[in-house]
């Protein structure tokens, strides 16, 4: 049996529930993190906690993230998770009048899941009919539990036989996919949309920008720039770097596999380095 | 004791809970309706059901709204609600891989609440630093359980001693408040932002547009037009029409009470008419 840690209480997975009055349920009023667990170690745990803490501050949810580390350790042991997913969600909890919250007690949910299937071959992107929620409307660089834009875009991609959706921002600039960041290579320079485009400040995005041996530029550009890209790949902490083969129905195609592998290998090396340097604590 | 109808099951209010795996909790993946109950009759019930049905279709949540009428009737009787609030929420339920839903069973939650305190005096609006989520990102004309933009704007207004927030869209045009639509009068013409501005298609907005005896125009305009308005008021089904006295920190002020009362009276007459014509069924 798998367990969930709900407000620091171990609960069998199929019994974990929250009040319907929780603002997480009523309004999607919360923040979450998804971590990859490799060899029983949650990769870049500190980085995720720092983003979670900042996100909670920005949306003004009171929650001390300090105790989450020990709670995660406890749950990973309990569920004997070796390789998989660790998800931490914090919502504002119950209380308030309509949209105005009261002094609420945050709800924390920590859960694990098996590693999802990751496509082995290069993937297709569907050019979404939805645009991204702009950073002027929500602090979208954090993982907010406001997932309807991603859900609708992902469903549309799936309807069209594509693995993921490419979502543009209001200015028509490339932003990200429903669940990942995007990169492209052109003239040996690696490009990824700037945070000002309204993209998630993804952990894998940050790692690639840190480790890449080529020049990296943050861009505010439309899809026409992809026509001359030599490779396109999408990233999140579960996929690492997934090569993209085409943009549908736009028609652009790339041979992304070889170039993506370079970055995927960098990430896999970093996972190993992280396990060596941080693994003992877990 | 008050009850909640959770998936057509009567549950004591403090025991009603949903699985943490519900997409309503994980992603705010749902739609809701808030109805005013006057003299035991949920005002404009059919209108709300039509909007709910359309919203569910647009976000592709499978749920037959037909049985909700009898369920609401049952709950109103059980909770002996005479005057108050009826809230109906439908989420996509549990299932799927990340953002991509599976064939899920929707979750329905029906609950009642006492009528909230409505300000007796004209209210102040805070000019929000947040912009609205554009309709290109989400079908915002429906009441989605994506309430973080409204929550953040409402908290900021409260910090600044204002009852509500005035939220502009990405183009700098007047959109709506965190929980209501806005109207203004100028030269005996009533204006309200067009749906293209990214506003909720509010029930009270629709009723006023239907019943107003003056000309009504849907506008895409910035706050500078409010300088020459003779009155400003905000609407939702609980407030009806609330006069606005000032926009902070912009500094504009209005004598909105008398003109707002005309529209409030229209709405109160409509409530009475609705009860006469539809009350027997409840």
Coordinates of C-alpha atoms in Angstrom, one line a residue:
Chain A
X1 CA 0.0 0.0 0.0
X2 CA 1.2 3.5 -0.8
X3 CA 0.8 6.4 1.6
X4 CA 0.3 10.1 1.3
X5 CA 1.5 12.7 3.9
X6 CA -1.5 15.0 4.5
X7 CA -0.7 17.8 6.9
X8 CA 2.2 15.7 8.3
X9 CA -0.1 12.7 8.9
X10 CA 0.5 9.4 7.0
X11 CA -2.7 8.3 5.3
X12 CA -3.3 5.4 2.9
X13 CA -3.3 6.8 -0.6
X14 CA -6.9 6.0 -1.3
X15 CA -8.1 7.6 1.9
X16 CA -6.4 10.9 1.6
X17 CA -8.9 13.7 1.3
X18 CA -9.4 17.4 1.9
X19 CA -12.4 19.4 2.9
X20 CA -14.5 20.7 0.0
X21 CA -14.0 24.1 1.8
X22 CA -10.3 24.0 1.1
X23 CA -9.4 26.9 -1.1
X24 CA -7.2 24.6 -3.1
X25 CA -10.4 22.8 -4.2
X26 CA -12.7 25.9 -4.4
X27 CA -10.3 28.1 -6.3
X28 CA -7.1 26.2 -7.2
X29 CA -5.5 28.5 -4.6
X30 CA -2.1 26.8 -4.1
X31 CA 1.4 26.1 -5.2
X32 CA 3.1 22.8 -6.0
X33 CA 6.4 21.2 -6.9
X34 CA 7.1 18.0 -8.9
X35 CA 10.5 16.4 -8.2
X36 CA 12.2 13.5 -9.9
X37 CA 13.4 10.8 -7.5
X38 CA 16.5 8.9 -8.7
X39 CA 18.0 6.1 -6.6
X40 CA 15.8 7.2 -3.6
X41 CA 17.1 10.8 -3.8
X42 CA 14.8 13.7 -4.8
X43 CA 16.9 15.5 -7.4
X44 CA 17.7 19.1 -6.6
X45 CA 15.5 19.1 -3.6
X46 CA 16.9 22.4 -2.2
X47 CA 16.2 24.2 -5.6
X48 CA 12.6 23.0 -5.5
X49 CA 12.2 24.1 -1.9
X50 CA 13.6 27.5 -2.7
X51 CA 11.1 27.9 -5.6
X52 CA 8.2 26.7 -3.5
X53 CA 9.1 29.1 -0.7
X54 CA 9.3 32.0 -3.1
X55 CA 6.0 31.0 -4.8
X56 CA 4.2 30.8 -1.5
X57 CA 5.5 34.2 -0.5
X58 CA 4.4 35.8 -3.7
X59 CA 0.9 34.4 -3.4
X60 CA 0.9 35.0 0.3
X61 CA 0.3 31.6 1.6
X62 CA 1.8 31.2 5.1
X63 CA 3.7 27.9 5.3
X64 CA 7.0 27.0 6.9
X65 CA 8.7 24.9 4.2
X66 CA 11.5 23.9 6.6
X67 CA 9.8 20.7 8.0
X68 CA 8.9 19.5 4.5
X69 CA 12.4 17.9 4.0
X70 CA 12.0 15.5 6.9
X71 CA 8.4 14.8 5.8
X72 CA 9.5 13.9 2.3
X73 CA 12.3 11.7 3.7
X74 CA 9.7 9.9 5.8
X75 CA 7.3 9.4 2.9
X76 CA 10.0 8.2 0.5
X77 CA 11.0 5.6 3.1
X78 CA 7.5 4.5 3.8
X79 CA 6.6 4.1 0.2
X80 CA 10.1 2.6 -0.5
X81 CA 10.3 4.8 -3.6
X82 CA 13.5 4.3 -5.5
X83 CA 12.8 5.9 -8.9
X84 CA 9.7 8.0 -9.4
X85 CA 7.9 11.2 -8.7
X86 CA 7.6 13.3 -5.5
X87 CA 4.9 15.9 -5.5
X88 CA 4.5 18.5 -2.9
X89 CA 1.3 20.7 -2.9
X90 CA 0.5 23.5 -0.5
X91 CA -2.8 25.2 -0.6
X92 CA -4.2 28.2 1.3
X93 CA -6.5 25.9 3.3
X94 CA -10.0 26.7 4.5
X95 CA -11.4 30.1 5.4
X96 CA -12.4 33.6 4.2
X97 CA -15.2 35.3 2.5
X98 CA -15.4 34.5 -1.1
X99 CA -12.1 35.3 -2.7
X100 CA -10.8 37.2 0.3
X101 CA -9.0 34.7 2.5
X102 CA -9.0 34.7 6.3
X103 CA -6.0 33.8 8.4
X104 CA -6.0 30.2 7.1
X105 CA -4.0 27.2 8.0
X106 CA -2.2 25.9 4.9
X107 CA -2.9 22.4 3.7
X108 CA 0.2 20.3 2.7
X109 CA 0.0 17.2 0.6
X110 CA 3.1 15.1 -0.2
X111 CA 2.7 12.1 -2.4
X112 CA 4.8 9.8 -4.6
X113 CA 4.1 8.1 -7.9
X114 CA 5.9 5.8 -10.3
X115 CA 8.0 7.4 -13.0
X116 CA 5.7 8.0 -16.0
X117 CA 6.4 6.6 -19.4
X118 CA 8.7 8.9 -21.2
X119 CA 8.6 8.8 -25.1
X120 CA 11.6 7.1 -26.5
X121 CA 11.3 8.7 -29.9
X122 CA 11.3 12.4 -30.8
X123 CA 7.8 14.0 -30.1
X124 CA 5.4 16.1 -32.0
X125 CA 4.1 19.5 -30.7
X126 CA 0.7 20.9 -31.5
X127 CA 0.6 24.7 -31.9
X128 CA -2.0 25.5 -29.3
X129 CA -5.1 27.6 -30.0
X130 CA -4.8 28.8 -26.3
X131 CA -2.4 31.5 -25.2
X132 CA -0.5 31.5 -21.9
X133 CA -1.7 33.3 -18.8
X134 CA 0.5 36.4 -18.8
X135 CA 2.7 37.2 -15.8
X136 CA 0.7 40.4 -15.3
X137 CA -2.3 38.2 -14.3
X138 CA -0.5 35.6 -12.2
X139 CA 3.0 34.8 -11.0
X140 CA 3.3 32.0 -13.5
X141 CA 7.0 31.5 -13.0
X142 CA 5.9 29.4 -10.0
X143 CA 4.0 26.2 -10.2
X144 CA 0.5 27.4 -9.3
X145 CA -2.4 24.9 -9.0
X146 CA -4.1 26.9 -11.7
X147 CA -3.7 24.1 -14.3
X148 CA -6.7 24.6 -16.6
X149 CA -4.8 26.4 -19.3
X150 CA -2.3 23.5 -19.4
X151 CA -5.1 21.0 -19.3
X152 CA -7.0 22.5 -22.2
X153 CA -3.9 22.9 -24.3
X154 CA -2.8 19.3 -23.5
X155 CA -6.2 17.8 -24.4
X156 CA -6.1 19.7 -27.7
X157 CA -2.6 18.4 -28.5
X158 CA -3.8 14.8 -27.7
X159 CA -6.8 15.2 -29.9
X160 CA -4.4 16.0 -32.7
X161 CA -2.1 13.1 -32.0
X162 CA 0.6 15.2 -30.5
X163 CA 2.5 14.5 -27.3
X164 CA 2.5 18.1 -26.1
X165 CA 1.2 21.6 -26.9
X166 CA 3.4 24.6 -27.8
X167 CA 1.7 27.6 -26.2
X168 CA 2.5 31.1 -27.3
X169 CA 2.0 34.2 -25.1
X170 CA -0.3 37.1 -25.8
X171 CA 2.4 38.8 -28.0
X172 CA 2.6 35.7 -30.2
X173 CA 6.0 34.8 -28.7
X174 CA 7.1 31.2 -28.0
X175 CA 6.5 30.5 -24.3
X176 CA 6.4 26.9 -23.2
X177 CA 4.5 23.6 -23.4
X178 CA 1.7 22.6 -21.1
X179 CA 4.2 20.9 -18.7
X180 CA 7.6 21.9 -19.8
X181 CA 10.0 24.5 -21.1
X182 CA 11.3 24.7 -24.6
X183 CA 14.8 25.2 -26.1
X184 CA 16.1 25.5 -29.6
X185 CA 19.6 25.5 -31.1
X186 CA 20.6 27.8 -33.9
X187 CA 24.2 28.6 -35.0
X188 CA 25.5 26.8 -31.9
X189 CA 23.6 29.2 -29.6
X190 CA 21.0 27.7 -27.3
X191 CA 17.8 29.7 -27.0
X192 CA 14.9 29.5 -24.5
X193 CA 12.0 32.0 -23.9
X194 CA 12.8 34.7 -21.3
X195 CA 10.8 34.6 -18.0
X196 CA 9.2 37.9 -19.2
X197 CA 7.4 35.7 -21.8
X198 CA 5.4 34.3 -18.9
X199 CA 7.1 30.9 -18.6
X200 CA 7.6 28.7 -15.6
X201 CA 11.1 29.1 -14.1
X202 CA 11.6 25.3 -14.6
X203 CA 14.2 23.4 -12.6
X204 CA 15.5 21.6 -15.8
X205 CA 15.5 25.0 -17.6
X206 CA 17.7 26.4 -14.8
X207 CA 20.0 23.4 -14.8
X208 CA 20.6 23.5 -18.6
X209 CA 21.3 27.2 -18.5
X210 CA 23.8 26.5 -15.7
X211 CA 25.5 23.5 -17.3
X212 CA 25.4 24.3 -21.0
X213 CA 28.9 24.6 -22.6
X214 CA 27.5 26.7 -25.5
X215 CA 26.2 30.3 -25.4
X216 CA 22.6 30.5 -24.0
X217 CA 20.2 33.3 -24.8
X218 CA 16.8 34.1 -23.3
X219 CA 14.6 35.1 -26.2
X220 CA 11.3 36.8 -26.9
X221 CA 10.6 35.5 -30.4
X222 CA 7.8 34.1 -32.6
X223 CA 7.7 30.6 -34.0
X224 CA 9.2 31.8 -37.3
X225 CA 12.7 31.6 -35.6
X226 CA 12.2 27.9 -35.3
X227 CA 12.4 27.5 -39.1
X228 CA 16.2 27.9 -39.0
X229 CA 16.7 26.0 -35.7
X230 CA 18.9 22.9 -36.0
X231 CA 17.2 21.2 -33.1
X232 CA 14.3 21.7 -30.7
X233 CA 13.8 20.0 -27.4
X234 CA 11.5 20.3 -24.4
X235 CA 12.4 19.9 -20.7
X236 CA 11.0 19.1 -17.3
X237 CA 12.5 17.2 -14.4
X238 CA 10.8 14.0 -15.4
X239 CA 11.5 14.1 -19.2
X240 CA 14.9 15.7 -18.8
X241 CA 15.4 16.8 -22.5
X242 CA 13.0 15.4 -25.0
X243 CA 13.8 15.9 -28.7
X244 CA 11.0 17.5 -30.8
X245 CA 10.5 16.3 -34.4
X246 CA 7.8 18.5 -35.7
X247 CA 5.4 21.4 -35.0
X248 CA 1.8 20.6 -36.1
X249 CA 0.0 21.9 -38.1
X250 CA 2.7 24.5 -38.8
X251 CA 4.7 21.9 -40.7
X252 CA 8.2 22.7 -39.4
X253 CA 10.4 19.6 -38.8
X254 CA 13.7 19.1 -37.1
X255 CA 16.4 16.4 -36.6
X256 CA 16.7 17.1 -32.9
X257 CA 17.8 13.7 -31.5
X258 CA 21.6 14.1 -31.6
X259 CA 21.7 17.6 -30.2
X260 CA 19.1 16.8 -27.5
X261 CA 21.2 13.9 -26.4
X262 CA 24.0 16.1 -25.5
X263 CA 21.8 18.0 -23.1
X264 CA 20.1 14.9 -21.8
X265 CA 23.5 13.4 -21.0
X266 CA 24.5 16.6 -19.2
X267 CA 21.4 16.3 -17.1
X268 CA 22.0 12.6 -16.4
X269 CA 25.5 13.4 -15.3
X270 CA 24.1 16.1 -13.0
X271 CA 21.7 13.6 -11.5
X272 CA 24.6 11.3 -10.7
X273 CA 26.7 14.2 -9.3
X274 CA 23.7 15.2 -7.1
X275 CA 23.2 11.7 -5.8
X276 CA 26.9 11.5 -4.9
X277 CA 27.0 14.9 -3.1
X278 CA 23.5 14.9 -1.5
X279 CA 22.4 11.3 -1.4
X280 CA 23.7 10.4 2.0
X281 CA 21.1 12.8 3.6
X282 CA 18.3 10.7 2.2
Chain B
X1 CA -26.4 20.9 11.4
X2 CA -25.8 21.9 7.8
X3 CA -25.4 19.4 5.0
X4 CA -23.5 19.4 1.7
X5 CA -24.5 17.3 -1.4
X6 CA -21.3 15.6 -2.5
X7 CA -21.9 13.5 -5.7
X8 CA -25.6 13.3 -4.8
X9 CA -24.8 12.1 -1.3
X10 CA -25.9 14.1 1.8
X11 CA -22.9 14.7 4.0
X12 CA -22.6 16.8 7.2
X13 CA -20.9 20.0 6.2
X14 CA -17.8 19.4 8.3
X15 CA -17.3 15.9 6.9
X16 CA -17.5 16.6 3.2
X17 CA -14.2 16.0 1.6
X18 CA -12.7 15.1 -1.8
X19 CA -9.7 12.9 -2.6
X20 CA -6.5 14.8 -2.9
X21 CA -6.3 13.2 -6.4
X22 CA -9.3 15.2 -7.6
X23 CA -8.2 17.5 -10.4
X24 CA -10.3 20.2 -8.8
X25 CA -7.8 20.1 -5.9
X26 CA -4.6 19.4 -8.0
X27 CA -5.2 21.9 -10.7
X28 CA -8.3 24.0 -10.0
X29 CA -9.9 22.0 -12.9
X30 CA -13.6 22.8 -12.5
X31 CA -16.5 25.2 -13.0
X32 CA -18.9 26.6 -10.4
X33 CA -22.0 28.7 -10.0
X34 CA -23.0 31.0 -7.1
X35 CA -26.8 31.6 -6.8
X36 CA -28.7 33.9 -4.5
X37 CA -31.6 32.2 -2.7
X38 CA -34.5 34.6 -1.9
X39 CA -37.5 33.3 0.0
X40 CA -36.3 29.7 -0.5
X41 CA -36.1 30.1 -4.3
X42 CA -32.7 30.1 -6.1
X43 CA -33.0 33.2 -8.3
X44 CA -32.6 32.6 -12.0
X45 CA -31.8 29.0 -11.5
X46 CA -32.3 28.1 -15.2
X47 CA -29.9 30.9 -16.3
X48 CA -27.2 29.6 -14.0
X49 CA -27.7 26.0 -15.2
X50 CA -27.4 27.1 -18.8
X51 CA -24.1 28.9 -18.1
X52 CA -22.8 26.0 -16.1
X53 CA -23.7 23.5 -18.9
X54 CA -22.0 25.7 -21.5
X55 CA -18.9 26.2 -19.3
X56 CA -18.6 22.5 -18.7
X57 CA -18.8 21.8 -22.4
X58 CA -16.2 24.4 -23.2
X59 CA -13.7 23.0 -20.7
X60 CA -14.8 19.4 -21.7
X61 CA -16.0 18.2 -18.3
X62 CA -18.6 15.5 -18.8
X63 CA -21.5 16.1 -16.4
X64 CA -25.2 15.9 -16.9
X65 CA -26.6 19.0 -15.3
X66 CA -30.2 17.8 -15.5
X67 CA -30.3 16.1 -12.1
X68 CA -28.8 19.1 -10.3
X69 CA -32.1 20.8 -10.1
X70 CA -33.7 18.1 -7.9
X71 CA -30.4 17.8 -5.9
X72 CA -30.5 21.6 -5.2
X73 CA -34.2 21.4 -4.2
X74 CA -33.3 18.5 -1.8
X75 CA -30.4 20.4 -0.2
X76 CA -32.3 23.7 0.2
X77 CA -35.1 21.8 2.0
X78 CA -32.6 19.8 4.2
X79 CA -30.7 23.0 5.2
X80 CA -34.0 24.9 5.5
X81 CA -32.4 27.8 3.6
X82 CA -34.7 30.8 3.1
X83 CA -32.3 33.6 2.2
X84 CA -28.6 32.9 1.4
X85 CA -26.3 31.4 -1.1
X86 CA -26.4 28.2 -3.2
X87 CA -23.0 27.1 -4.6
X88 CA -22.7 24.4 -7.2
X89 CA -19.2 23.2 -8.2
X90 CA -18.3 20.6 -10.7
X91 CA -14.7 19.4 -11.1
X92 CA -13.2 17.0 -13.6
X93 CA -12.7 14.4 -10.9
X94 CA -9.8 12.0 -10.5
X95 CA -7.6 10.6 -13.3
X96 CA -5.2 11.2 -16.0
X97 CA -1.5 11.6 -16.6
X98 CA -0.3 15.0 -15.4
X99 CA -2.4 17.6 -17.1
X100 CA -3.9 15.2 -19.6
X101 CA -7.1 13.9 -18.1
X102 CA -8.4 10.4 -18.5
X103 CA -12.1 9.5 -18.9
X104 CA -12.9 10.8 -15.4
X105 CA -16.1 10.8 -13.4
X106 CA -16.9 14.5 -12.5
X107 CA -17.2 15.5 -8.9
X108 CA -20.2 17.6 -7.9
X109 CA -20.5 19.6 -4.7
X110 CA -23.6 21.5 -3.8
X111 CA -23.6 23.6 -0.7
X112 CA -25.5 26.5 1.0
X113 CA -24.3 29.4 3.0
X114 CA -25.9 32.4 4.8
X115 CA -26.2 35.6 2.8
X116 CA -22.9 37.5 3.3
X117 CA -22.9 41.0 4.7
X118 CA -23.4 43.5 1.9
X119 CA -22.0 47.0 2.4
X120 CA -24.7 49.5 3.1
X121 CA -22.7 52.5 2.0
X122 CA -21.0 53.1 -1.4
X123 CA -17.7 51.2 -1.7
X124 CA -14.2 52.0 -2.7
X125 CA -12.4 50.2 -5.5
X126 CA -8.6 49.6 -5.6
X127 CA -7.0 49.9 -9.0
X128 CA -5.4 46.4 -9.1
X129 CA -1.7 45.9 -10.0
X130 CA -2.8 42.6 -11.5
X131 CA -4.3 42.3 -14.9
X132 CA -7.1 39.9 -15.9
X133 CA -6.5 36.5 -17.4
X134 CA -7.3 37.0 -21.1
X135 CA -10.0 35.0 -22.9
X136 CA -7.3 33.7 -25.2
X137 CA -5.8 31.8 -22.2
X138 CA -9.0 30.6 -20.6
X139 CA -12.8 30.7 -21.2
X140 CA -13.1 33.4 -18.5
X141 CA -16.7 34.2 -19.3
X142 CA -17.6 31.1 -17.3
X143 CA -17.0 30.7 -13.5
X144 CA -13.8 28.6 -13.5
X145 CA -12.3 27.4 -10.3
X146 CA -9.2 29.3 -11.2
X147 CA -9.6 31.9 -8.6
X148 CA -6.0 33.0 -7.8
X149 CA -6.1 36.1 -9.9
X150 CA -9.3 37.2 -8.1
X151 CA -7.8 36.2 -4.7
X152 CA -4.6 38.2 -5.2
X153 CA -6.4 41.2 -6.5
X154 CA -8.9 41.1 -3.6
X155 CA -6.2 40.8 -0.9
X156 CA -4.4 43.8 -2.4
X157 CA -7.6 45.8 -2.3
X158 CA -8.2 44.8 1.3
X159 CA -4.7 45.8 2.2
X160 CA -5.5 49.2 0.9
X161 CA -8.7 49.5 2.8
X162 CA -10.9 49.0 -0.3
X163 CA -13.9 46.7 -0.6
X164 CA -13.0 45.5 -4.1
X165 CA -10.4 45.6 -6.8
X166 CA -10.9 47.0 -10.2
X167 CA -9.0 44.8 -12.6
X168 CA -7.9 45.9 -16.1
X169 CA -7.2 43.6 -19.0
X170 CA -3.9 43.3 -20.9
X171 CA -4.9 46.2 -23.2
X172 CA -5.5 48.5 -20.2
X173 CA -9.2 48.4 -20.6
X174 CA -11.7 48.2 -17.7
X175 CA -12.6 44.6 -17.2
X176 CA -14.3 43.7 -13.9
X177 CA -13.7 43.4 -10.1
X178 CA -12.5 40.3 -8.4
X179 CA -16.0 39.0 -7.9
X180 CA -18.3 41.2 -10.0
X181 CA -19.0 43.1 -13.2
X182 CA -18.8 46.9 -13.4
X183 CA -21.2 49.5 -15.0
X184 CA -21.0 53.2 -15.4
X185 CA -23.5 55.9 -16.5
X186 CA -22.6 58.7 -18.8
X187 CA -25.0 61.0 -20.6
X188 CA -27.8 58.7 -19.7
X189 CA -26.1 55.7 -21.4
X190 CA -25.2 52.7 -19.3
X191 CA -21.8 51.2 -20.2
X192 CA -20.3 47.8 -19.2
X193 CA -17.1 46.1 -20.5
X194 CA -17.7 43.9 -23.5
X195 CA -17.2 40.1 -23.1
X196 CA -14.2 40.5 -25.4
X197 CA -12.5 42.4 -22.6
X198 CA -12.3 39.1 -20.8
X199 CA -15.1 39.5 -18.3
X200 CA -17.4 37.0 -16.6
X201 CA -20.7 36.8 -18.3
X202 CA -22.4 37.6 -15.0
X203 CA -26.0 36.8 -14.3
X204 CA -26.7 40.3 -12.8
X205 CA -24.8 41.8 -15.8
X206 CA -27.2 40.0 -18.1
X207 CA -30.3 40.9 -16.1
X208 CA -29.4 44.6 -16.0
X209 CA -28.7 44.6 -19.8
X210 CA -32.1 43.0 -20.3
X211 CA -34.1 45.2 -17.9
X212 CA -32.5 48.6 -18.2
X213 CA -34.8 51.2 -19.7
X214 CA -31.9 53.4 -20.9
X215 CA -29.5 52.6 -23.7
X216 CA -26.8 50.1 -22.8
X217 CA -23.5 49.8 -24.5
X218 CA -20.7 47.3 -24.2
X219 CA -17.4 49.1 -24.1
X220 CA -13.7 48.5 -24.5
X221 CA -12.4 51.5 -22.7
X222 CA -9.7 52.6 -20.2
X223 CA -10.3 54.1 -16.8
X224 CA -10.1 57.7 -18.2
X225 CA -13.7 57.3 -19.4
X226 CA -14.8 57.0 -15.7
X227 CA -13.7 60.6 -15.1
X228 CA -16.9 61.9 -16.8
X229 CA -19.2 59.1 -15.5
X230 CA -22.1 60.3 -13.4
X231 CA -22.3 57.0 -11.5
X232 CA -20.4 53.8 -11.2
X233 CA -21.7 50.5 -9.7
X234 CA -20.6 46.9 -9.4
X235 CA -22.8 43.9 -9.6
X236 CA -23.1 40.2 -8.8
X237 CA -26.0 38.1 -7.8
X238 CA -25.4 38.6 -4.0
X239 CA -24.6 42.3 -4.1
X240 CA -27.2 43.1 -6.8
X241 CA -26.0 46.7 -7.6
X242 CA -23.4 48.3 -5.3
X243 CA -22.6 52.0 -5.7
X244 CA -19.0 52.9 -6.0
X245 CA -17.7 56.1 -4.4
X246 CA -14.1 56.2 -5.4
X247 CA -11.3 54.6 -7.3
X248 CA -8.1 54.4 -5.2
X249 CA -5.3 55.5 -5.7
X250 CA -6.5 57.0 -9.0
X251 CA -8.6 59.6 -7.1
X252 CA -11.7 59.6 -9.1
X253 CA -14.9 60.0 -7.1
X254 CA -18.6 59.6 -7.9
X255 CA -22.0 60.2 -6.3
X256 CA -23.3 56.8 -7.4
X257 CA -26.0 56.1 -4.8
X258 CA -29.1 57.5 -6.5
X259 CA -28.4 56.1 -9.9
X260 CA -27.4 52.7 -8.5
X261 CA -30.6 52.5 -6.6
X262 CA -32.6 52.6 -9.8
X263 CA -30.8 49.5 -11.0
X264 CA -30.9 47.8 -7.6
X265 CA -34.7 48.4 -7.5
X266 CA -35.1 46.9 -11.0
X267 CA -33.2 43.8 -9.7
X268 CA -35.2 43.5 -6.6
X269 CA -38.4 43.7 -8.6
X270 CA -37.1 41.0 -10.9
X271 CA -36.4 38.8 -7.8
X272 CA -40.0 39.2 -6.8
X273 CA -41.2 38.5 -10.3
X274 CA -39.0 35.4 -10.5
X275 CA -40.4 34.1 -7.2
X276 CA -44.0 34.6 -8.3
X277 CA -43.4 32.8 -11.6
X278 CA -40.9 30.1 -10.6
X279 CA -41.3 29.8 -6.8
X280 CA -44.0 27.0 -6.8
X281 CA -41.5 24.5 -8.2
X282 CA -39.2 25.0 -5.2

